[in-house]
Amino acid sequence: MYSHKVVLCGVNTSKLKNLTADEKHDLLVRAHNGDTAARDELIAGNLRLVLSIIQRFSSRGENPDDLFQVGCVGLIKAVDNFDLSLDVKFSTYAVPMIIGEIRRYLRDNNLVRVSRSMRDLAYRALTAREELSRTLETEPTADDIAKKLGEKREDVVAALDAIVEPVSLYEPVYSDGGDSIYVMDQISDNDNTDENWLEDIALREAMGQLSAREKNIIDLRFFKGRTQMEIADEIGISQAQVSRIEKGALERIKKSMK
């Protein structure tokens, strides 16, 4: 799934280790019993999970190294606080912890950058609006301001909008002394819910347990839309073999995602 080399914080992500469910459980038990080497191995073995999550925030223009480090903080918290008595997979517990850490970082570092030229135009427009308010004895329109400045109306409107203090998606709208509710929590997004994201990450982890041939066949079959016969011709095996490998891989994926 991550065949290309990407280096984040000095880590070659193409060489990140995949841990099986049994390996994770064994390392969690040892780590909670004070085995620091097991704790380090568990953290290193889940860096792919952090990498998957920070890709969700790639469009925000943040430094990937910074997001990766913040995500690792969330991962470490998940490792140290995971309750072994819980009947849940470690990744199911860790994903919200990592996402929460990244959201807090983005909330605390949320700065909207406005270019100097747009900022200057906005301040000139504000000055012109004050002057026109006195001479016209009424609130000037955007057209009035643009005409006085010799600028386009749309440029004046955009500049004034740019310096308005934005409402952050992470602005708290309610707090009862415990967890706060933020603006983002009130916005619906049916395509990118945390549930869908968890399912996507669970699928990536399950795919990571397949052999190279199984991954190739699943990728060609379900992500590239090839028929079993087309796949058979491409990789040089029979259609019956493709069908058997596909069926076995799907069963392993389903079992891993339970």
Short mmCIF file of N, CA and C in Angstrom, two decimals, residues 28 31-32 39 42-43 46-47 49-50 68-84 86 90-91 93-105 107-108:
data_model
loop_
_atom_site.label_atom_id
_atom_site.label_comp_id
_atom_site.label_asym_id
_atom_site.label_seq_id
_atom_site.Cartn_x
_atom_site.Cartn_y
_atom_site.Cartn_z
N LEU A 28 1.59 -5.21 23.68
CA LEU A 28 0.82 -4.41 24.63
C LEU A 28 0.93 -4.96 26.05
N ALA A 31 4.45 -4.29 27.24
CA ALA A 31 4.65 -2.86 27.48
C ALA A 31 3.98 -2.42 28.77
N HIS A 32 2.78 -2.92 29.03
CA HIS A 32 2.05 -2.54 30.24
C HIS A 32 2.67 -3.17 31.49
N ARG A 39 7.40 -1.62 24.26
CA ARG A 39 6.66 -0.37 24.02
C ARG A 39 7.18 0.34 22.78
N LEU A 42 6.16 -1.56 19.68
CA LEU A 42 4.73 -1.38 19.40
C LEU A 42 4.48 -0.03 18.74
N ILE A 43 5.15 1.00 19.23
CA ILE A 43 4.99 2.34 18.63
C ILE A 43 5.50 2.33 17.19
N ASN A 46 3.24 0.74 14.63
CA ASN A 46 1.96 1.38 14.35
C ASN A 46 2.12 2.74 13.67
N LEU A 47 3.34 3.04 13.20
CA LEU A 47 3.57 4.31 12.53
C LEU A 47 2.82 4.41 11.21
N LEU A 49 -0.16 3.51 10.86
CA LEU A 49 -1.48 4.00 11.25
C LEU A 49 -1.46 5.53 11.32
N VAL A 50 -0.40 6.08 11.89
CA VAL A 50 -0.26 7.55 11.96
C VAL A 50 -0.18 8.12 10.55
N PHE A 68 2.95 14.52 11.46
CA PHE A 68 3.41 13.17 11.79
C PHE A 68 3.87 13.10 13.25
N GLN A 69 4.61 14.12 13.69
CA GLN A 69 5.07 14.14 15.08
C GLN A 69 3.89 14.24 16.05
N VAL A 70 2.93 15.10 15.73
CA VAL A 70 1.76 15.25 16.58
C VAL A 70 0.97 13.95 16.62
N GLY A 71 0.83 13.30 15.46
CA GLY A 71 0.13 12.02 15.41
C GLY A 71 0.82 10.97 16.24
N CYS A 72 2.16 11.00 16.27
CA CYS A 72 2.92 10.05 17.07
C CYS A 72 2.68 10.27 18.56
N VAL A 73 2.47 11.52 18.96
CA VAL A 73 2.14 11.82 20.36
C VAL A 73 0.81 11.14 20.71
N GLY A 74 -0.17 11.24 19.80
CA GLY A 74 -1.44 10.58 20.04
C GLY A 74 -1.30 9.07 20.10
N LEU A 75 -0.44 8.52 19.23
CA LEU A 75 -0.19 7.08 19.24
C LEU A 75 0.42 6.64 20.57
N ILE A 76 1.39 7.40 21.06
CA ILE A 76 2.04 7.06 22.33
C ILE A 76 1.03 7.09 23.47
N LYS A 77 0.15 8.09 23.47
CA LYS A 77 -0.90 8.16 24.49
C LYS A 77 -1.81 6.94 24.41
N ALA A 78 -2.11 6.52 23.18
CA ALA A 78 -2.97 5.34 23.00
C ALA A 78 -2.29 4.09 23.54
N VAL A 79 -0.99 3.94 23.27
CA VAL A 79 -0.24 2.79 23.76
C VAL A 79 -0.23 2.77 25.29
N ASP A 80 0.02 3.92 25.88
CA ASP A 80 0.16 3.97 27.34
C ASP A 80 -1.18 3.86 28.07
N ASN A 81 -2.27 4.22 27.40
CA ASN A 81 -3.57 4.26 28.09
C ASN A 81 -4.54 3.17 27.65
N PHE A 82 -4.14 2.32 26.71
CA PHE A 82 -5.04 1.27 26.23
C PHE A 82 -5.36 0.28 27.34
N ASP A 83 -6.65 -0.01 27.47
CA ASP A 83 -7.11 -0.96 28.49
C ASP A 83 -7.19 -2.35 27.86
N LEU A 84 -6.33 -3.24 28.30
CA LEU A 84 -6.28 -4.58 27.72
C LEU A 84 -7.55 -5.38 27.95
N LEU A 86 -10.46 -4.25 27.40
CA LEU A 86 -11.46 -3.82 26.42
C LEU A 86 -11.54 -4.83 25.27
N PHE A 90 -6.77 -2.62 18.98
CA PHE A 90 -5.96 -1.47 19.39
C PHE A 90 -6.14 -0.31 18.43
N SER A 91 -6.20 -0.58 17.12
CA SER A 91 -6.34 0.50 16.14
C SER A 91 -7.67 1.23 16.32
N TYR A 93 -9.12 1.85 19.06
CA TYR A 93 -8.93 2.78 20.18
C TYR A 93 -7.95 3.89 19.81
N ALA A 94 -6.90 3.53 19.05
CA ALA A 94 -5.83 4.49 18.78
C ALA A 94 -6.23 5.57 17.79
N VAL A 95 -7.05 5.23 16.78
CA VAL A 95 -7.39 6.21 15.73
C VAL A 95 -8.02 7.48 16.30
N PRO A 96 -9.07 7.38 17.15
CA PRO A 96 -9.64 8.61 17.71
C PRO A 96 -8.64 9.40 18.56
N MET A 97 -7.73 8.69 19.24
CA MET A 97 -6.72 9.37 20.04
C MET A 97 -5.78 10.18 19.16
N ILE A 98 -5.36 9.58 18.05
CA ILE A 98 -4.44 10.26 17.13
C ILE A 98 -5.14 11.44 16.45
N ILE A 99 -6.38 11.20 15.98
CA ILE A 99 -7.14 12.27 15.33
C ILE A 99 -7.37 13.42 16.30
N GLY A 100 -7.70 13.10 17.56
CA GLY A 100 -7.93 14.13 18.57
C GLY A 100 -6.70 14.97 18.81
N GLU A 101 -5.54 14.34 18.84
CA GLU A 101 -4.29 15.07 19.06
C GLU A 101 -4.01 16.02 17.90
N ILE A 102 -4.26 15.55 16.67
CA ILE A 102 -4.04 16.38 15.49
C ILE A 102 -5.04 17.54 15.46
N ARG A 103 -6.29 17.27 15.82
CA ARG A 103 -7.29 18.34 15.84
C ARG A 103 -6.94 19.42 16.85
N ARG A 104 -6.44 19.00 18.01
CA ARG A 104 -6.05 20.00 19.02
C ARG A 104 -4.90 20.86 18.50
N TYR A 105 -3.95 20.22 17.82
CA TYR A 105 -2.81 20.95 17.25
C TYR A 105 -3.30 21.97 16.22
N ARG A 107 -6.27 23.26 15.97
CA ARG A 107 -7.06 24.30 16.62
C ARG A 107 -6.16 25.36 17.24
N ASP A 108 -5.07 24.91 17.86
CA ASP A 108 -4.16 25.85 18.54
C ASP A 108 -3.26 26.60 17.56
#
